Every structure is written in structure tokens, then in C-alpha cells.
Amino acid sequence: MTHARLTPLAAALPSTVPFVGPEEMERQRGAPFTARLGANENGFGCSPRAVAAMQAASEEIWKYGDSSSHDLREALAAFWSCRPENIVVGQGIDGLLGDLVRLTVAPGDSIVTSLGGYPTFNYHVAGYGGTIHTVPYRDDHEDLPALIARAAEVDAKLVYFANPDNPMGNYLPGAKVAEALEALPEGTLLILDEAYAELAPEDAATPVAMDDPRVIRMRTFSKGYGMAGARVGYAIAEAPLIAAFDKVRNHFGMNRTAQIGALAALQDQDWLAHIRAEVASARERIGAIAAANGLNALPSATNFVAIDCGRDGAHARALVAAFAEEGIFIRMPGVAPLDRCIRISCGPAAELDRLEAVFPQVLARVATPA
Amino acid sequence: MTHARLTPLAAALPSTVPFVGPEEMERQRGAPFTARLGANENGFGCSPRAVAAMQAASEEIWKYGDSSSHDLREALAAFWSCRPENIVVGQGIDGLLGDLVRLTVAPGDSIVTSLGGYPTFNYHVAGYGGTIHTVPYRDDHEDLPALIARAAEVDAKLVYFANPDNPMGNYLPGAKVAEALEALPEGTLLILDEAYAELAPEDAATPVAMDDPRVIRMRTFSKGYGMAGARVGYAIAEAPLIAAFDKVRNHFGMNRTAQIGALAALQDQDWLAHIRAEVASARERIGAIAAANGLNALPSATNFVAIDCGRDGAHARALVAAFAEEGIFIRMPGVAPLDRCIRISCGPAAELDRLEAVFPQVLARVATPA
């Protein structure tokens, strides 16, 4: 016997990780990437006012952050016209998903998600012993009515639905989400992951109340606001559910400068408008690069574009590897039939220039292996 | 039925939180504190080089942090003469304790800690359904041999022991820890919380190997290194146990500037030496203030001093409240007989000046309530 005895659940968990980060890939290849277009980071950067606020706050890093993220929650409540009691701030959507799964999923409990949906949600569910039921994408879209129908069949605690979607990039108009919600069973909570919503058209917003007991919305400062490294996300839901997070969350877990930076970023909506324009332009450019190479870019309501490479997962994986050899970090969906695509994040013009320059030779090399 | 169905465990958890932060207390009292001496933060600040590194890194906050904290782990491994595989970086010791409890404590499993020991550890254990067994302090010291004896009786998965101790501030020489470890049962892991070890005498270090399977050490950049707001802690243990953290941790949960700042802080050992001197001097000053008011300060190997106020918990609580009214944030141990004390963090001279100035009137007011 050893001294550290893992629980049976922990002992049975795999050691695989949801994602390998770009720094790890750089160490493996022995050289830095020249284009960082794989993790849907916002290469246009975050608000200069937020940067300045974080720099100023660094002098006081000796202080713990505010355990209730009070100022940020107040500002978010005003922004969303809800109460602070409807909002919990956490360490990115990843952290909040972990807390939510912990609160709701006991071993054997079911959840429903899309086959090919966000792997980190599945990581949390498996980590708490939950059973994952999947529903295929329909025409490259997450199929919300089918997800909800499946939830009724398996008595799901949670249904995960990203709008806009990752990894395919499209969105379901919010009115359709509201319509589908009418069929949501009692006892099932819809996780509406809106990580990319700041970059989506206006009609992506779901017209149900912020405290509707059927839904928990997840939002982040990582994408539109360009603060992925800060780790600030928040959830919006009915007050009793939000209060339950206080039972399990790491109360003093928020980085203090991140709280201050996120508040400044929220207050700089002009910068967000600038980002929206940059992202829209980069999406068009990526679409044009795809077209110039005879490939079809899928419509995107996010800061990335899925490009249909017209063959299978092995082919797309070879492309991702070949781009990496050229110093370009991109990713791709994990399962068929989505994995015929590669996924390229919007980034500054110089990085898209490099993408454009190497695209033909990468395609040619993969088509005709040495 | 509602839509969010908590697990039976989560539903049964209390909504109480381990600590109320100073910002929350300031909002409740309607005025800021003028001395922040309650959370054992390091008011002397963190390394200016670390501040500069974080400020520079703020420009790239759009990038996620490195999910393996590679550079920091490499530097820590060199610092401790162990392998990077023996180190996991997490969101402060609080976050790492949560992950460790999750890995090892299933509902009904036992842990052992001191009666009056770190509440956040107990919070995690309760949160995963564990059973908490406590052993009283002996002469204001955590009683490691008794903790270990109790672990054998209750088949404990974990024993929690802080060295130096919080909230009393004393320490057990590391040679004594090693001696006590000889009796640790198979199947029991000792958590050696060394949050304050950077501020302790040299003989506090426990002379057992960093990969000894009996022990997991917890360290932080929050105290000696003065970076509480950054949320960077790490655990050191045998490689298989460290690898298990990868099964459950929030892989992309580390703030990027915090990783970079912690590395810079580690590389600035001159600043740590400066902090040690400041803390030693502040400890003496707090002791002198206590003595001038007829009270006895306990010996401290940390950046705080417990002052024996000679009466009971109600008296000490009244003192803490009276200091707060004077704008001075301090805390106190939570349970008898430790709660005859108040606990005052080391801080800059100006804050200790204010402490000194109000101490007599606070004592007098509490002795003779209006």
C-alpha cells in the first residue's frame, strides 16, 4: 500500500488532458510559433485601459482579491440588468463548469452534450463520475431540440449547448433557443455557453430572463475582451443556483489584477466594438484564403473559422501538423464528421499573411506525402 | 421540482464561507481600513522585479497561461533539487488542497486535523463528504504525534499539519516532524502546509526527501513572496501523486501574469531576505506593543503574531470588533482555547503606529463596555 490512496473514482480517471497548450507544442518542436491561431485567443489584444488598470494593480498584488468579486459583479449586474445575486465570477468558464458539475453531477448522473462539443465540459463530468450522452451535430450545427429530447430520455441533470458553437463557429438565433427551451424537462438545467457571444450577431442573444431557472449562462473575458490569460469568467442564473456556488468554490481563488482588469475591460465597450470589427475583417480574410486554396470556410459568429478540407480526420490532422511545422499553430475538431475541418483563430494581419503564404504548400505537401 | 438539481452532498452543504475578506468588511462598515493586518498578507510588498515582470506581461494577457506552468516548475525543481515531476503549480494552497481532497477523500473517508487548524482545509473535506477528526492543540502547538496516532485509529486518508502553524504562529523543528513521520500509518498521507516556511528559522525545514511518499508539501507565493493576489501555490510530492493532479485540475486555470511574476519572485531571493528582516522587525514591534499593554505575544515563526489576551473568545472577539471600528483589520483563532488570542499580521511601520496608538483605548473600551 502507498500513503496516497486515491478514491476509486480518481484512480479510474484517465491522465489524458483536454488540450495541449501552444507553449508545450513549442517545446516539443523546439521552436516558437510565428502565428498563434489555434486556441481562439484574441490576438488583437485587450483594452489598453484594462492593461493599464492591471499594471497599476500589480503594485498591490500582495493583497488577496476580493472573495466576492463585488465591484465586478455589481458592474456586470448593471450591464445585464439583473441583480448581483444572479452572477458568480470564477476562474474562466472552465472553472465555473467544474464547480457546476460538482454541484449537480454525482456518480451515475447523466448529462447530454453534442458529439464533438467542448471537451473540457466532458472532462469535468467524467471527473465527477457522470455519464455522458452525446447527440450528433446536424449539418454542422449543434442540434438543441435533439439535445433536449435526449435529456428527457436519460433524465439528464445538465445539457451543454454552446451558442455560438465551438468548434464549428455557427450560431442558433436566440429566439430558436427560447423556443427549444419550452421542451426542457423539469430537473434538467441548460448550460448556455456564450463564450463567443460578444462576437456574434445581435440576434444570437437568447430572449429569456437572466434569472430563468431553466438556464445558466456562461460568459468570459477570454475571447471578445481578449483576456484569456487573466482567467475571468462568470455565470448568470437564478439566485439560489448562484448561491450554491458559494458552497464549493475557491472563495479566494480569483487573481486580484484579473478582477480589476475585467472591470476596466467591461467599461471599455469602444474597445470591444473595435475588436468586433477586427474579428469580422479577419474572418473574411480567412474565408478568402480558404477559397483561394479551393476550400470552403464555414460561416462564423466567433473569432475563429472552421474550414472544410473536404476529406477525413486523418487528412485534417496531417494539415494541422504540417501547419505546425511551418510555425503556425491551429487546431481542429476532435470527432467525425466535424474533423474534416481545421479551425483557425482570427489574428493580426501579419499572422494571417504567414497563413496565406504557406497554405498552398501545406495543402500540396499533405496531398502528396513525401 | 426545479431545473437545477443539486447532488445530495451539495444540497446538504452549508452556505457558510471560511473567511470574510477585508473588502467585504469595509463595505459593511462603510469605510476603508487604515491598517490591513488580518489576512497575513505581506504589506511590505512583493519583489519590484516581480511587479515589473507582471506589468510587462500584462500586455500579453490575451494569451492563455502555460497549462503545465513549465518554466516555473523547472525553476522550482532546480530550487528544491527535485524533478519537475515532483511539483504541481495551482491556484494557491487553497486550490491545491481542494484538488488533493478531491483526489483522495470520498464520502465517509476520514481525515485528521487540529481543532482550530486551517478552516479552508476543513471546508474542502466537508465539501467532498469526508469526516473530520480533530486533535486539540497541546500548549498552543499542533500535536503532530497525536495527529498521527489519531490517523491510525480512524484510518485517515490525510493528516493536515501546518509548519509553521497558523493561527498560533509557532513551529515544530523539522527533525521532530521527521521523527513523528516514522509512526505514520501506511495509507495515510501527511499534508505539510508550509505556507509560512519562508519566514521561519532554518531548522523548521523537514529533512525528508521531496519525493518521500509519506508527505505532500504545500508552498505558496502568497506570504513570504508577497503575492497573495496572484494566486500561485505549489505542491511537492512523489511523482505518481503529482501526476494524479492532472486528472482533476483546471489545466488552463493559472493566470498568465501570475506564473511569470512568481518565477521572477523566486529569482529575487534578495527581496525575500529583505522581507524576512522586515517581518522579524515587525514581529518584535508587535510583541513590544502587546507587552506595553500588559499582554503576552506568543513566539512566531511567521508573518503574524498571536497575542494572548488572557480571557476568553468573547473577549477576543470584542477586541477584534473594536479594532475594526478603529479602522484596523485583524483576525483571531476560531476555537477555544486558542480563541483567547488575537492574531495580528506583520505590516509596515505606519500601520503598526496606528495599532500602537489605538491599542490602549481598545483594550479599555472592551474591558469596560459602554
Tab-separated table of C-alpha atoms in Angstrom, chain A residues 50-268:
chain	number	residue	atom	x	y	z
A	50	ALA	CA	-7.607	47.191	-18.900
A	51	VAL	CA	-3.884	46.667	-19.408
A	52	ALA	CA	-3.171	49.953	-17.631
A	53	ALA	CA	-5.510	49.016	-14.775
A	54	MET	CA	-3.788	45.643	-14.348
A	55	GLN	CA	-0.359	47.237	-14.453
A	56	ALA	CA	-1.332	49.713	-11.775
A	57	ALA	CA	-2.902	46.971	-9.658
A	58	SER	CA	0.269	44.857	-9.872
A	59	GLU	CA	1.810	47.093	-7.211
A	60	GLU	CA	-0.766	45.778	-4.756
A	61	ILE	CA	-0.519	42.118	-5.672
A	62	TRP	CA	0.357	41.446	-2.022
A	63	LYS	CA	-3.376	41.821	-1.259
A	64	TYR	CA	-5.773	38.937	-1.786
A	65	GLY	CA	-8.504	39.583	-4.290
A	66	ASP	CA	-11.995	40.395	-3.081
A	67	SER	CA	-13.535	36.987	-2.359
A	68	SER	CA	-16.925	38.063	-3.685
A	69	SER	CA	-15.606	39.952	-6.743
A	70	HIS	CA	-18.022	42.633	-5.558
A	71	ASP	CA	-17.178	45.512	-7.859
A	72	LEU	CA	-17.060	43.351	-10.964
A	73	ARG	CA	-20.343	41.641	-10.086
A	74	GLU	CA	-22.055	44.968	-9.462
A	75	ALA	CA	-20.876	46.247	-12.828
A	76	LEU	CA	-21.937	43.054	-14.590
A	77	ALA	CA	-25.348	43.184	-12.926
A	78	ALA	CA	-25.828	46.739	-14.171
A	79	PHE	CA	-24.630	45.713	-17.623
A	80	TRP	CA	-27.083	42.816	-17.822
A	81	SER	CA	-29.911	44.497	-15.906
A	82	CYS	CA	-30.010	41.782	-13.296
A	83	ARG	CA	-29.031	41.545	-9.636
A	84	PRO	CA	-25.503	40.780	-8.383
A	85	GLU	CA	-27.098	37.730	-6.746
A	86	ASN	CA	-27.612	36.354	-10.238
A	87	ILE	CA	-23.888	36.398	-11.025
A	88	VAL	CA	-20.923	34.373	-9.851
A	89	VAL	CA	-17.413	35.199	-11.032
A	90	GLY	CA	-14.936	32.366	-11.446
A	91	GLN	CA	-11.691	31.275	-12.988
A	92	GLY	CA	-12.869	31.262	-16.584
A	93	ILE	CA	-15.768	29.234	-17.894
A	94	ASP	CA	-13.627	26.131	-17.371
A	95	GLY	CA	-13.524	26.741	-13.636
A	96	LEU	CA	-17.224	27.554	-13.426
A	97	LEU	CA	-18.172	24.459	-15.409
A	98	GLY	CA	-16.148	22.405	-12.939
A	99	ASP	CA	-17.978	23.917	-9.983
A	100	LEU	CA	-21.374	23.479	-11.636
A	101	VAL	CA	-20.714	19.836	-12.469
A	102	ARG	CA	-19.532	19.247	-8.926
A	103	LEU	CA	-22.736	20.782	-7.571
A	104	THR	CA	-25.065	18.759	-9.763
A	105	VAL	CA	-23.447	15.560	-11.022
A	106	ALA	CA	-22.965	12.608	-8.685
A	107	PRO	CA	-21.568	9.293	-9.937
A	108	GLY	CA	-24.027	7.781	-12.373
A	109	ASP	CA	-25.896	11.017	-13.093
A	110	SER	CA	-26.387	11.831	-16.742
A	111	ILE	CA	-25.577	14.834	-18.851
A	112	VAL	CA	-26.162	15.487	-22.533
A	113	THR	CA	-23.845	17.257	-24.926
A	114	SER	CA	-23.041	17.275	-28.619
A	115	LEU	CA	-20.722	14.658	-30.093
A	116	GLY	CA	-17.690	16.834	-30.726
A	117	GLY	CA	-18.701	19.552	-28.250
A	118	TYR	CA	-16.439	21.250	-25.746
A	119	PRO	CA	-14.058	18.575	-24.355
A	120	THR	CA	-13.387	20.384	-21.066
A	121	PHE	CA	-17.032	20.049	-20.060
A	122	ASN	CA	-16.798	16.296	-20.644
A	123	TYR	CA	-13.542	16.253	-18.649
A	124	HIS	CA	-15.363	17.700	-15.646
A	125	VAL	CA	-18.322	15.333	-15.991
A	126	ALA	CA	-16.060	12.297	-16.200
A	127	GLY	CA	-14.088	13.691	-13.281
A	128	TYR	CA	-17.173	13.588	-11.070
A	129	GLY	CA	-18.296	10.181	-12.295
A	130	GLY	CA	-21.115	11.377	-14.528
A	131	THR	CA	-22.399	9.588	-17.608
A	132	ILE	CA	-22.034	11.475	-20.884
A	133	HIS	CA	-24.725	11.087	-23.529
A	134	THR	CA	-23.999	12.640	-26.884
A	135	VAL	CA	-26.138	13.820	-29.778
A	136	PRO	CA	-24.589	14.264	-33.231
A	137	TYR	CA	-24.304	17.639	-34.893
A	138	ARG	CA	-26.892	18.187	-37.621
A	139	ASP	CA	-25.500	19.848	-40.729
A	140	ASP	CA	-22.534	21.105	-38.682
A	141	HIS	CA	-24.844	22.730	-36.096
A	142	GLU	CA	-25.415	21.621	-32.530
A	143	ASP	CA	-28.953	20.234	-32.506
A	144	LEU	CA	-30.610	21.821	-29.498
A	145	PRO	CA	-34.067	20.231	-29.849
A	146	ALA	CA	-32.418	16.807	-30.134
A	147	LEU	CA	-30.187	17.537	-27.120
A	148	ILE	CA	-33.236	18.424	-25.072
A	149	ALA	CA	-35.184	15.397	-26.281
A	150	ARG	CA	-32.264	13.214	-25.280
A	151	ALA	CA	-32.166	14.878	-21.865
A	152	ALA	CA	-35.748	13.807	-21.287
A	153	GLU	CA	-34.894	10.231	-22.236
A	154	VAL	CA	-31.901	9.909	-19.920
A	155	ASP	CA	-33.122	12.165	-17.074
A	156	ALA	CA	-30.132	14.458	-17.609
A	157	LYS	CA	-29.050	16.849	-14.861
A	158	LEU	CA	-27.366	19.114	-17.404
A	159	VAL	CA	-27.489	19.848	-21.103
A	160	TYR	CA	-24.491	21.632	-22.564
A	161	PHE	CA	-25.061	23.912	-25.531
A	162	ALA	CA	-22.607	26.498	-26.841
A	163	ASN	CA	-24.037	29.455	-28.724
A	164	PRO	CA	-22.176	30.418	-30.829
A	165	ASP	CA	-20.774	26.958	-31.206
A	166	ASN	CA	-17.204	25.823	-30.809
A	167	PRO	CA	-15.570	24.212	-32.821
A	168	MET	CA	-17.798	24.891	-35.849
A	169	GLY	CA	-18.379	28.605	-35.285
A	170	ASN	CA	-22.038	28.947	-36.232
A	171	TYR	CA	-24.908	30.078	-34.024
A	172	LEU	CA	-28.564	29.455	-33.411
A	173	PRO	CA	-30.721	32.590	-33.247
A	174	GLY	CA	-31.688	33.211	-29.643
A	175	ALA	CA	-35.384	33.054	-30.493
A	176	LYS	CA	-34.849	29.444	-31.538
A	177	VAL	CA	-33.078	28.707	-28.283
A	178	ALA	CA	-36.018	30.125	-26.351
A	179	GLU	CA	-38.405	28.043	-28.445
A	180	ALA	CA	-36.443	24.852	-27.825
A	181	LEU	CA	-36.343	25.596	-24.104
A	182	GLU	CA	-40.100	25.121	-23.924
A	183	ALA	CA	-39.459	21.385	-24.135
A	184	LEU	CA	-36.742	21.322	-21.468
A	185	PRO	CA	-37.719	18.740	-18.823
A	186	GLU	CA	-38.091	19.720	-15.187
A	187	GLY	CA	-34.938	18.661	-13.420
A	188	THR	CA	-32.704	19.491	-16.365
A	189	LEU	CA	-30.617	22.651	-16.454
A	190	LEU	CA	-29.405	24.074	-19.746
A	191	ILE	CA	-25.821	25.343	-19.745
A	192	LEU	CA	-25.762	28.075	-22.352
A	193	ASP	CA	-22.070	28.580	-23.032
A	194	GLU	CA	-21.836	32.038	-24.546
A	195	ALA	CA	-18.039	32.278	-24.563
A	196	TYR	CA	-18.090	33.772	-28.052
A	197	ALA	CA	-21.299	35.765	-27.784
A	198	GLU	CA	-19.550	39.155	-27.752
A	199	LEU	CA	-18.522	38.401	-31.336
A	200	ALA	CA	-21.900	37.161	-32.592
A	201	PRO	CA	-24.737	38.979	-34.364
A	202	GLU	CA	-27.325	40.623	-32.137
A	203	ASP	CA	-29.973	38.000	-32.807
A	204	ALA	CA	-27.783	35.370	-31.154
A	205	ALA	CA	-28.921	36.663	-27.752
A	206	THR	CA	-31.460	34.366	-26.123
A	207	PRO	CA	-34.590	36.289	-25.082
A	208	VAL	CA	-35.210	34.635	-21.741
A	209	ALA	CA	-34.766	36.326	-18.370
A	210	MET	CA	-31.355	36.285	-16.713
A	211	ASP	CA	-32.906	34.550	-13.698
A	212	ASP	CA	-34.863	31.983	-15.690
A	213	PRO	CA	-34.499	28.769	-13.668
A	214	ARG	CA	-34.033	26.664	-16.798
A	215	VAL	CA	-30.773	28.233	-17.891
A	216	ILE	CA	-27.320	29.054	-16.615
A	217	ARG	CA	-25.401	31.318	-18.954
A	218	MET	CA	-21.615	31.190	-19.053
A	219	ARG	CA	-19.644	34.228	-20.177
A	220	THR	CA	-15.960	35.031	-20.284
A	221	PHE	CA	-13.419	37.824	-20.634
A	222	SER	CA	-11.166	35.428	-22.562
A	223	LYS	CA	-12.487	35.873	-26.099
A	224	GLY	CA	-14.088	39.152	-27.152
A	225	TYR	CA	-12.456	41.022	-24.285
A	226	GLY	CA	-9.060	39.450	-25.045
A	227	MET	CA	-8.093	38.433	-21.517
A	228	ALA	CA	-7.678	34.653	-21.743
A	229	GLY	CA	-4.578	34.733	-19.550
A	230	ALA	CA	-6.430	36.536	-16.760
A	231	ARG	CA	-8.924	33.708	-16.157
A	232	VAL	CA	-12.128	35.592	-15.536
A	233	GLY	CA	-15.481	34.138	-16.438
A	234	TYR	CA	-18.924	34.454	-14.933
A	235	ALA	CA	-22.195	32.600	-14.793
A	236	ILE	CA	-25.663	34.162	-14.772
A	237	ALA	CA	-28.645	32.266	-13.368
A	238	GLU	CA	-31.369	32.297	-10.758
A	239	ALA	CA	-30.120	33.456	-7.358
A	240	PRO	CA	-30.499	30.130	-5.486
A	241	LEU	CA	-28.325	28.323	-8.022
A	242	ILE	CA	-25.734	31.103	-7.987
A	243	ALA	CA	-25.709	30.987	-4.179
A	244	ALA	CA	-24.929	27.273	-4.325
A	245	PHE	CA	-21.546	28.031	-5.916
A	246	ASP	CA	-20.528	29.528	-2.564
A	247	LYS	CA	-20.736	26.021	-1.096
A	248	VAL	CA	-17.878	24.695	-3.194
A	249	ARG	CA	-15.922	27.424	-4.938
A	250	ASN	CA	-12.397	28.502	-4.034
A	251	HIS	CA	-13.504	31.757	-2.403
A	252	PHE	CA	-10.132	33.486	-2.529
A	253	GLY	CA	-9.211	31.916	-5.856
A	254	MET	CA	-9.503	34.964	-8.096
A	255	ASN	CA	-6.390	36.812	-9.140
A	256	ARG	CA	-6.723	40.401	-7.937
A	257	THR	CA	-5.381	42.137	-11.038
A	258	ALA	CA	-7.675	39.977	-13.162
A	259	GLN	CA	-10.724	41.226	-11.257
A	260	ILE	CA	-9.605	44.810	-11.726
A	261	GLY	CA	-8.686	44.302	-15.372
A	262	ALA	CA	-12.006	42.665	-16.201
A	263	LEU	CA	-13.898	45.584	-14.701
A	264	ALA	CA	-11.889	48.025	-16.798
A	265	ALA	CA	-12.431	45.900	-19.898
A	266	LEU	CA	-16.183	45.833	-19.338
A	267	GLN	CA	-16.160	49.600	-19.056
A	268	ASP	CA	-14.359	49.959	-22.373
